[in-house]
XYZ file of C-alpha atoms in Angstrom:
274
model
C 56.892 77.262 111.410
C 59.777 75.392 112.892
C 61.737 75.662 109.793
C 61.349 79.327 109.604
C 62.595 79.802 113.204
C 65.538 77.567 112.283
C 66.363 79.737 109.229
C 65.921 82.924 111.409
C 68.299 81.547 113.962
C 70.931 80.661 111.413
C 70.512 84.223 109.840
C 70.917 85.851 113.227
C 73.944 83.787 114.164
C 75.544 84.495 110.807
C 74.780 88.168 110.954
C 76.183 88.277 114.440
C 79.479 86.703 113.301
C 79.733 89.329 110.405
C 78.992 92.111 112.814
C 81.483 90.819 115.338
C 84.349 90.347 112.702
C 83.598 93.876 111.303
C 83.593 95.539 114.691
C 86.889 93.850 115.611
C 88.676 94.992 112.467
C 87.152 98.538 112.762
C 88.140 99.109 116.315
C 91.027 96.892 117.263
C 93.335 97.337 114.230
C 95.157 94.154 115.160
C 95.220 95.068 118.892
C 94.191 92.562 121.595
C 91.450 94.799 122.933
C 91.584 97.971 120.939
C 94.421 99.411 123.035
C 98.076 100.195 122.312
C 101.385 100.235 124.114
C 105.033 101.018 123.815
C 107.901 98.705 123.131
C 111.615 99.370 123.832
C 114.538 97.719 122.091
C 117.995 97.752 123.606
C 121.107 96.968 121.646
C 124.043 95.695 123.731
C 127.155 95.580 121.546
C 129.652 92.715 121.979
C 132.526 90.913 120.390
C 132.441 87.103 120.365
C 130.844 86.901 123.770
C 132.680 89.795 125.334
C 131.368 93.258 125.933
C 132.495 95.693 123.138
C 134.603 98.427 124.671
C 135.815 101.081 122.284
C 139.731 101.192 122.397
C 140.029 97.656 123.737
C 141.663 94.870 121.612
C 140.027 91.493 120.499
C 141.620 88.635 118.605
C 139.502 86.837 116.004
C 139.909 83.398 114.600
C 141.674 84.875 111.475
C 144.703 85.467 113.755
C 144.209 89.355 113.665
C 143.870 91.567 116.703
C 141.378 94.384 116.265
C 141.224 97.605 118.367
C 137.659 98.857 117.692
C 137.234 102.580 117.715
C 133.787 102.887 116.058
C 130.826 100.520 115.910
C 127.632 102.271 114.470
C 124.702 100.838 112.581
C 121.269 101.603 111.235
C 118.271 99.365 111.988
C 115.048 99.848 110.061
C 111.643 98.681 108.899
C 110.707 97.096 112.197
C 108.016 94.432 112.070
C 106.599 92.681 115.314
C 105.004 89.345 114.880
C 102.355 87.847 117.154
C 102.094 84.207 118.345
C 99.391 83.615 115.669
C 101.514 85.118 112.877
C 99.698 88.480 112.768
C 102.327 91.127 111.781
C 102.344 94.887 112.860
C 104.606 96.972 110.714
C 105.885 99.989 112.401
C 105.103 103.219 110.258
C 107.733 103.243 107.628
C 108.603 106.973 107.753
C 109.315 106.657 111.479
C 111.184 103.298 111.301
C 114.848 104.233 110.763
C 117.064 104.306 113.945
C 120.812 104.877 114.417
C 122.672 102.739 117.114
C 126.015 104.089 118.031
C 128.590 102.794 120.506
C 130.375 106.076 120.426
C 127.451 108.276 121.583
C 125.803 105.344 123.576
C 122.663 105.646 121.393
C 121.631 102.159 122.048
C 117.827 102.331 122.621
C 114.946 102.349 120.218
C 111.403 103.493 121.527
C 108.417 102.283 119.567
C 105.087 103.879 120.276
C 101.458 102.979 119.584
C 102.032 99.277 119.143
C 98.811 97.182 119.106
C 98.502 95.290 122.466
C 99.141 91.650 122.153
C 101.652 88.991 122.713
C 104.649 88.990 120.139
C 107.048 86.220 119.437
C 109.115 87.402 116.628
C 110.733 90.664 115.311
C 111.935 91.501 111.784
C 114.153 94.470 110.905
C 116.600 95.756 108.252
C 120.330 96.477 108.545
C 120.559 99.803 106.789
C 118.198 101.822 104.555
C 116.252 100.094 101.787
C 116.422 101.347 98.236
C 112.653 102.257 98.291
C 113.301 104.843 101.164
C 116.574 106.075 99.635
C 114.980 106.635 96.356
C 112.292 108.927 97.926
C 114.974 111.562 98.051
C 116.981 113.566 100.598
C 114.059 115.876 101.555
C 111.690 113.042 102.467
C 114.201 111.809 105.055
C 116.086 115.099 105.902
C 116.006 114.643 109.579
C 117.373 111.073 109.630
C 119.872 111.971 106.881
C 121.217 114.866 109.090
C 121.440 112.570 112.215
C 123.151 109.975 110.078
C 125.648 112.539 108.754
C 126.614 113.837 112.137
C 127.314 110.291 113.224
C 129.548 109.371 110.164
C 126.851 107.162 108.575
C 126.800 108.791 105.295
C 129.010 109.371 102.267
C 127.432 112.001 100.010
C 123.845 112.025 99.054
C 124.658 110.422 95.534
C 126.404 107.557 97.259
C 123.995 107.247 100.174
C 124.148 105.875 103.625
C 126.524 103.789 105.501
C 124.462 100.876 107.042
C 127.454 99.782 109.369
C 130.548 101.789 110.181
C 133.132 99.573 111.771
C 136.496 101.023 112.227
C 139.774 100.879 114.206
C 143.247 99.491 113.920
C 144.703 95.836 113.647
C 147.799 93.868 113.914
C 148.583 90.258 112.721
C 151.512 88.077 112.114
C 152.019 89.974 108.975
C 152.028 93.592 110.672
C 153.176 93.887 114.150
C 152.524 97.659 113.965
C 148.904 98.686 114.099
C 147.361 99.584 110.737
C 143.953 101.293 110.241
C 140.896 99.431 109.018
C 137.426 100.727 107.896
C 134.476 98.431 107.031
C 131.642 100.304 105.722
C 128.629 98.445 104.635
C 126.307 100.179 102.300
C 124.556 99.843 99.025
C 126.238 101.075 95.732
C 125.391 101.096 92.048
C 126.582 97.521 91.672
C 124.992 95.870 94.679
C 122.123 96.367 97.120
C 123.738 95.417 100.500
C 120.529 96.114 102.604
C 119.724 92.904 104.635
C 116.602 91.811 106.465
C 116.855 89.705 109.666
C 114.121 87.787 111.479
C 114.742 86.912 115.129
C 112.636 84.584 117.430
C 111.967 86.065 120.939
C 113.044 83.624 123.771
C 109.965 84.601 125.605
C 106.792 86.511 124.743
C 106.853 90.222 124.571
C 103.521 91.501 126.235
C 102.409 94.833 124.972
C 99.755 96.386 127.078
C 98.669 99.900 127.833
C 100.381 99.802 131.215
C 103.122 97.244 130.299
C 106.045 98.061 128.126
C 108.312 95.099 127.078
C 112.129 95.652 126.727
C 113.637 93.472 124.071
C 117.266 93.147 124.659
C 119.421 92.351 121.672
C 123.200 91.418 121.431
C 124.984 92.683 118.429
C 128.270 90.760 117.757
C 130.758 92.970 115.918
C 133.126 90.075 115.452
C 131.038 88.341 112.702
C 131.467 91.335 110.562
C 134.892 89.997 109.288
C 134.956 86.598 111.283
C 131.452 85.112 110.541
C 130.315 82.571 107.922
C 132.795 84.330 105.561
C 136.341 84.893 106.850
C 137.677 88.377 105.829
C 141.422 88.790 106.254
C 141.960 92.526 106.748
C 145.732 92.243 105.812
C 144.596 90.893 102.387
C 142.669 94.130 101.862
C 145.567 96.640 102.310
C 145.881 99.519 99.953
C 148.878 99.590 97.758
C 150.761 101.764 100.268
C 150.262 98.940 102.778
C 148.955 101.432 105.379
C 145.257 100.966 105.524
C 142.594 98.192 105.039
C 139.503 99.607 103.607
C 136.316 97.511 102.631
C 133.415 99.615 101.120
C 132.452 97.649 98.062
C 133.216 94.662 95.981
C 132.842 90.992 96.692
C 134.114 91.185 100.165
C 131.463 93.633 101.098
C 128.813 91.108 99.851
C 130.317 88.578 101.844
C 130.183 90.867 104.904
C 126.556 91.582 104.307
C 125.931 87.928 104.603
C 127.900 87.727 107.803
C 125.764 90.445 109.277
C 122.618 88.447 108.932
C 124.027 86.639 111.977
C 125.128 89.669 113.857
C 122.140 89.949 116.049
C 120.346 87.694 118.601
C 117.713 88.383 121.295
C 119.178 87.767 124.680
C 115.974 88.247 126.648
C 112.708 90.018 126.974
C 111.728 91.914 130.061
C 108.043 92.591 130.492
C 107.251 95.423 132.814
C 106.316 99.114 133.223
C 109.646 100.693 132.483
C 113.027 100.566 130.887
C 115.245 97.433 131.778
C 118.530 96.463 130.230
């Protein structure tokens, strides 16, 4: 009789565990307690530790002084990672955002994020090939937004992932010359890049608590990062304009941009904080 009770107790315990797991999976969807909250991402653009101010000049380690007139980029495919390694992937169709210093579009608002404690974030720089190949109609709203913000060429040539423009001077040219660096994919190379960043403190997502994750994006690393890109070496034959929109230097720039972002701090609270 004792043996039967023992088996029954084990059976009930095992059944209880199965029910508990299945209930959690069904109701919580990765959430701490079945609830959801919002997350705000704020992008603070800088140049090698200084605030980026359009129209101001900055000298890099290449000995070139850049006056930046435009700094826009696309972030996409956002994934939030909890302390235990669990990942929440933001719905792909809604996970494309334009950051523009020109229009001061610097904030990304994420909704219906499972409540929990998050320690890492992943996102793409630009638009991935999978999304692009879905066609223009599938992404018409974002395409139109990108178009009005100088972030596309034509549909056949696709999106500009980063649009970095201005003028520069150097020991070789005392008079300012124009430069344009447009990172994007082309028929030769896929220049979409994915970055993973640790959060310096936990982002607590709760129904009534919205974390603000504050990023710093360093425009300086585009030409003056791991790979050094001399703008004067990229002048056109007329010697009036340095334009990098493809080729080996753009691949080097795409590598540089892997280090363009860092998380400065996380503010946990009920509202927007920069």
